[in-house]
Amino acid sequence: IAEATFEGLLIHRNNIILEANENASEIIGKSKQEIKGSELKDILGLTIPDPDGKALVNEVTIRSGSGQQFPAELLTRKLKFQGYDASVT
């Protein structure tokens, strides 16, 4: 399902990326393997607070792996991932 969307998806817990879809990899300009295990601030240039029951929306500027900067809207919400509380952005 994550590969069927047009959006880039990052699943993270405590600002550590656990999973990324192919679109996120293309947008960021790094392989999914390079993204997994990284801190959000190292990939997106920011940290994201854990949502407290409501979805969080942030308008940000993201820098791709090639250094190109572009505006993005990040929507973050909670979910269960492999049995643990996590967030998807």
Tab-separated table of N, CA and C in Angstrom:
chain	number	residue	atom	x	y	z
A	1	ILE	N	0.833	-1.193	0.000
A	1	ILE	CA	0.000	0.000	0.000
A	1	ILE	C	0.875	1.253	0.000
A	2	ALA	N	1.977	1.242	0.755
A	2	ALA	CA	2.846	2.418	0.815
A	2	ALA	C	3.424	2.754	-0.549
A	3	GLU	N	3.616	1.762	-1.397
A	3	GLU	CA	4.175	2.013	-2.723
A	3	GLU	C	3.095	2.471	-3.704
A	4	ALA	N	1.815	2.339	-3.341
A	4	ALA	CA	0.722	2.731	-4.227
A	4	ALA	C	0.387	4.216	-4.121
A	5	THR	N	0.904	4.901	-3.130
A	5	THR	CA	0.609	6.313	-2.952
A	5	THR	C	1.581	7.171	-3.754
A	6	PHE	N	1.193	8.413	-4.016
A	6	PHE	CA	2.068	9.354	-4.709
A	6	PHE	C	2.995	10.067	-3.728
A	7	GLU	N	2.654	10.036	-2.447
A	7	GLU	CA	3.421	10.739	-1.434
A	7	GLU	C	4.614	9.922	-0.961
A	8	GLY	N	5.597	10.633	-0.450
A	8	GLY	CA	6.702	9.972	0.236
A	8	GLY	C	6.287	9.713	1.667
A	9	LEU	N	6.504	8.509	2.168
A	9	LEU	CA	6.121	8.144	3.526
A	9	LEU	C	7.350	7.711	4.315
A	10	LEU	N	7.472	8.258	5.520
A	10	LEU	CA	8.507	7.847	6.467
A	10	LEU	C	7.831	7.382	7.736
A	11	ILE	N	8.129	6.188	8.188
A	11	ILE	CA	7.642	5.704	9.477
A	11	ILE	C	8.789	5.875	10.449
A	12	HIS	N	8.503	6.524	11.576
A	12	HIS	CA	9.567	6.839	12.525
A	12	HIS	C	9.088	6.727	13.964
A	13	ARG	N	10.040	6.534	14.832
A	13	ARG	CA	9.791	6.453	16.271
A	13	ARG	C	10.936	7.169	16.959
A	14	ASN	N	10.609	8.093	17.863
A	14	ASN	CA	11.616	8.899	18.556
A	14	ASN	C	12.579	9.557	17.570
A	15	ASN	N	12.027	10.017	16.432
A	15	ASN	CA	12.774	10.713	15.383
A	15	ASN	C	13.815	9.852	14.671
A	16	ILE	N	13.721	8.520	14.796
A	16	ILE	CA	14.557	7.593	14.041
A	16	ILE	C	13.675	6.947	12.974
A	17	ILE	N	14.117	6.966	11.740
A	17	ILE	CA	13.328	6.424	10.630
A	17	ILE	C	13.428	4.904	10.614
A	18	LEU	N	12.265	4.261	10.666
A	18	LEU	CA	12.182	2.804	10.672
A	18	LEU	C	11.928	2.233	9.279
A	19	GLU	N	11.220	3.001	8.451
A	19	GLU	CA	10.838	2.516	7.122
A	19	GLU	C	10.568	3.717	6.229
A	20	ALA	N	10.795	3.550	4.942
A	20	ALA	CA	10.507	4.586	3.953
A	20	ALA	C	9.962	3.909	2.701
A	21	ASN	N	9.072	4.598	1.995
A	21	ASN	CA	8.613	4.031	0.730
A	21	ASN	C	9.495	4.552	-0.405
A	22	GLU	N	9.289	4.005	-1.586
A	22	GLU	CA	10.133	4.356	-2.736
A	22	GLU	C	10.009	5.830	-3.102
A	23	ASN	N	8.803	6.396	-2.975
A	23	ASN	CA	8.616	7.818	-3.285
A	23	ASN	C	9.433	8.696	-2.354
A	24	ALA	N	9.495	8.362	-1.078
A	24	ALA	CA	10.325	9.133	-0.144
A	24	ALA	C	11.784	9.058	-0.566
A	25	SER	N	12.214	7.884	-0.968
A	25	SER	CA	13.584	7.695	-1.427
A	25	SER	C	13.885	8.594	-2.632
A	26	GLU	N	12.976	8.649	-3.581
A	26	GLU	CA	13.172	9.473	-4.771
A	26	GLU	C	13.169	10.957	-4.422
A	27	ILE	N	12.248	11.383	-3.547
A	27	ILE	CA	12.159	12.788	-3.155
A	27	ILE	C	13.423	13.224	-2.419
A	28	ILE	N	13.880	12.393	-1.503
A	28	ILE	CA	15.030	12.727	-0.664
A	28	ILE	C	16.338	12.566	-1.430
A	29	GLY	N	16.345	11.660	-2.395
A	29	GLY	CA	17.551	11.448	-3.183
A	29	GLY	C	18.533	10.496	-2.538
A	30	LYS	N	18.022	9.618	-1.680
A	30	LYS	CA	18.844	8.593	-1.035
A	30	LYS	C	18.102	7.271	-1.103
A	31	SER	N	18.839	6.168	-1.058
A	31	SER	CA	18.191	4.860	-1.090
A	31	SER	C	17.423	4.625	0.207
A	32	LYS	N	16.460	3.710	0.122
A	32	LYS	CA	15.701	3.369	1.333
A	32	LYS	C	16.639	2.839	2.410
A	33	GLN	N	17.663	2.100	2.022
A	33	GLN	CA	18.624	1.565	3.003
A	33	GLN	C	19.403	2.694	3.686
A	34	GLU	N	19.730	3.757	2.927
A	34	GLU	CA	20.429	4.909	3.516
A	34	GLU	C	19.517	5.673	4.472
A	35	ILE	N	18.226	5.687	4.173
A	35	ILE	CA	17.264	6.433	4.983
A	35	ILE	C	16.966	5.701	6.285
A	36	LYS	N	16.747	4.389	6.211
A	36	LYS	CA	16.391	3.611	7.401
A	36	LYS	C	17.477	3.724	8.458
A	37	GLY	N	17.048	3.970	9.696
A	37	GLY	CA	17.983	4.084	10.812
A	37	GLY	C	18.529	5.483	11.001
A	38	SER	N	18.257	6.372	10.054
A	38	SER	CA	18.733	7.753	10.161
A	38	SER	C	17.808	8.564	11.047
A	39	GLU	N	18.327	9.656	11.575
A	39	GLU	CA	17.492	10.592	12.323
A	39	GLU	C	16.767	11.501	11.346
A	40	LEU	N	15.527	11.870	11.693
A	40	LEU	CA	14.753	12.757	10.831
A	40	LEU	C	15.508	14.042	10.547
A	41	LYS	N	16.193	14.594	11.554
A	41	LYS	CA	16.898	15.864	11.340
A	41	LYS	C	18.008	15.719	10.305
A	42	ASP	N	18.596	14.526	10.185
A	42	ASP	CA	19.646	14.318	9.194
A	42	ASP	C	19.079	14.154	7.790
A	43	ILE	N	17.843	13.693	7.687
A	43	ILE	CA	17.213	13.476	6.390
A	43	ILE	C	16.361	14.672	5.969
A	44	LEU	N	15.555	15.193	6.893
A	44	LEU	CA	14.643	16.290	6.572
A	44	LEU	C	15.121	17.646	7.068
A	45	GLY	N	16.132	17.651	7.933
A	45	GLY	CA	16.608	18.915	8.481
A	45	GLY	C	15.763	19.422	9.632
A	46	LEU	N	14.937	18.543	10.220
A	46	LEU	CA	14.102	18.938	11.347
A	46	LEU	C	13.696	17.721	12.149
A	47	THR	N	13.271	17.960	13.370
A	47	THR	CA	12.690	16.899	14.186
A	47	THR	C	11.185	17.123	14.223
A	48	ILE	N	10.459	16.066	14.447
A	48	ILE	CA	8.999	16.144	14.467
A	48	ILE	C	8.518	15.624	15.809
A	49	PRO	N	7.788	16.449	16.568
A	49	PRO	CA	7.261	15.951	17.844
A	49	PRO	C	6.253	14.838	17.610
A	50	ASP	N	6.161	13.915	18.551
A	50	ASP	CA	5.159	12.861	18.437
A	50	ASP	C	3.778	13.493	18.505
A	51	PRO	N	2.904	13.156	17.564
A	51	PRO	CA	1.556	13.726	17.591
A	51	PRO	C	0.802	13.234	18.819
A	52	ASP	N	0.048	14.118	19.420
A	52	ASP	CA	-0.684	13.801	20.638
A	52	ASP	C	-2.157	13.586	20.310
A	53	GLY	N	-2.434	12.546	19.537
A	53	GLY	CA	-3.815	12.223	19.202
A	53	GLY	C	-4.320	12.911	17.951
A	54	LYS	N	-3.757	14.051	17.594
A	54	LYS	CA	-4.179	14.770	16.398
A	54	LYS	C	-3.051	14.736	15.380
A	55	ALA	N	-3.406	14.838	14.126
A	55	ALA	CA	-2.395	14.917	13.075
A	55	ALA	C	-1.705	16.275	13.159
A	56	LEU	N	-0.401	16.284	12.946
A	56	LEU	CA	0.377	17.517	12.921
A	56	LEU	C	0.667	17.873	11.470
A	57	VAL	N	0.530	19.156	11.138
A	57	VAL	CA	0.840	19.632	9.799
A	57	VAL	C	1.943	20.669	9.908
A	58	ASN	N	2.996	20.493	9.131
A	58	ASN	CA	4.106	21.440	9.098
A	58	ASN	C	4.414	21.787	7.657
A	59	GLU	N	4.593	23.072	7.375
A	59	GLU	CA	5.086	23.499	6.070
A	59	GLU	C	6.568	23.776	6.240
A	60	VAL	N	7.388	23.100	5.452
A	60	VAL	CA	8.834	23.153	5.638
A	60	VAL	C	9.537	23.264	4.290
A	61	THR	N	10.822	23.513	4.346
A	61	THR	CA	11.678	23.434	3.172
A	61	THR	C	12.593	22.242	3.374
A	62	ILE	N	12.590	21.331	2.425
A	62	ILE	CA	13.390	20.113	2.503
A	62	ILE	C	14.532	20.223	1.500
A	63	ARG	N	15.688	19.708	1.876
A	63	ARG	CA	16.817	19.656	0.950
A	63	ARG	C	16.997	18.217	0.507
A	64	SER	N	17.018	18.011	-0.802
A	64	SER	CA	17.192	16.662	-1.340
A	64	SER	C	18.652	16.253	-1.221
A	65	GLY	N	18.922	15.001	-1.529
A	65	GLY	CA	20.290	14.498	-1.474
A	65	GLY	C	21.223	15.240	-2.417
A	66	SER	N	20.673	15.835	-3.491
A	66	SER	CA	21.487	16.586	-4.442
A	66	SER	C	21.685	18.038	-4.010
A	67	GLY	N	21.058	18.418	-2.880
A	67	GLY	CA	21.201	19.783	-2.379
A	67	GLY	C	20.083	20.710	-2.808
A	68	GLN	N	19.201	20.253	-3.699
A	68	GLN	CA	18.079	21.069	-4.143
A	68	GLN	C	17.107	21.278	-2.988
A	69	GLN	N	16.634	22.510	-2.801
A	69	GLN	CA	15.652	22.797	-1.760
A	69	GLN	C	14.284	22.982	-2.397
A	70	PHE	N	13.249	22.488	-1.700
A	70	PHE	CA	11.893	22.635	-2.204
A	70	PHE	C	10.919	22.658	-1.034
A	71	PRO	N	9.784	23.372	-1.202
A	71	PRO	CA	8.781	23.421	-0.141
A	71	PRO	C	8.027	22.099	-0.058
A	72	ALA	N	7.624	21.746	1.141
A	72	ALA	CA	6.853	20.515	1.336
A	72	ALA	C	5.895	20.706	2.505
A	73	GLU	N	4.803	20.001	2.448
A	73	GLU	CA	3.878	19.958	3.573
A	73	GLU	C	3.999	18.585	4.200
A	74	LEU	N	4.305	18.542	5.479
A	74	LEU	CA	4.438	17.277	6.194
A	74	LEU	C	3.221	17.080	7.081
A	75	LEU	N	2.588	15.948	6.953
A	75	LEU	CA	1.464	15.560	7.793
A	75	LEU	C	1.916	14.349	8.587
A	76	THR	N	1.832	14.441	9.897
A	76	THR	CA	2.305	13.369	10.766
A	76	THR	C	1.162	12.893	11.655
A	77	ARG	N	1.052	11.580	11.779
A	77	ARG	CA	0.053	11.013	12.697
A	77	ARG	C	0.608	9.733	13.295
A	78	LYS	N	-0.016	9.296	14.380
A	78	LYS	CA	0.411	8.065	15.053
A	78	LYS	C	-0.086	6.838	14.307
A	79	LEU	N	0.628	5.743	14.486
A	79	LEU	CA	0.182	4.450	13.984
A	79	LEU	C	0.940	3.367	14.731
A	80	LYS	N	0.483	2.136	14.572
A	80	LYS	CA	1.202	0.975	15.100
A	80	LYS	C	2.056	0.423	13.970
A	81	PHE	N	3.337	0.179	14.259
A	81	PHE	CA	4.259	-0.377	13.267
A	81	PHE	C	4.981	-1.524	13.907
A	82	GLN	N	4.763	-2.716	13.379
A	82	GLN	CA	5.359	-3.939	13.915
A	82	GLN	C	5.110	-4.081	15.415
A	83	GLY	N	3.878	-3.698	15.824
A	83	GLY	CA	3.448	-3.849	17.207
A	83	GLY	C	3.858	-2.721	18.137
A	84	TYR	N	4.554	-1.701	17.632
A	84	TYR	CA	5.020	-0.595	18.471
A	84	TYR	C	4.349	0.700	18.058
A	85	ASP	N	4.228	1.634	19.020
A	85	ASP	CA	3.761	2.981	18.688
A	85	ASP	C	4.813	3.661	17.849
A	86	ALA	N	4.382	4.293	16.784
A	86	ALA	CA	5.282	5.007	15.895
A	86	ALA	C	4.486	6.136	15.258
A	87	SER	N	5.101	6.848	14.338
A	87	SER	CA	4.434	7.918	13.595
A	87	SER	C	4.743	7.736	12.125
A	88	VAL	N	3.833	8.246	11.290
A	88	VAL	CA	4.077	8.259	9.853
A	88	VAL	C	4.013	9.713	9.399
A	89	THR	N	4.992	10.092	8.584
A	89	THR	CA	5.062	11.444	8.028
A	89	THR	C	5.129	11.320	6.519
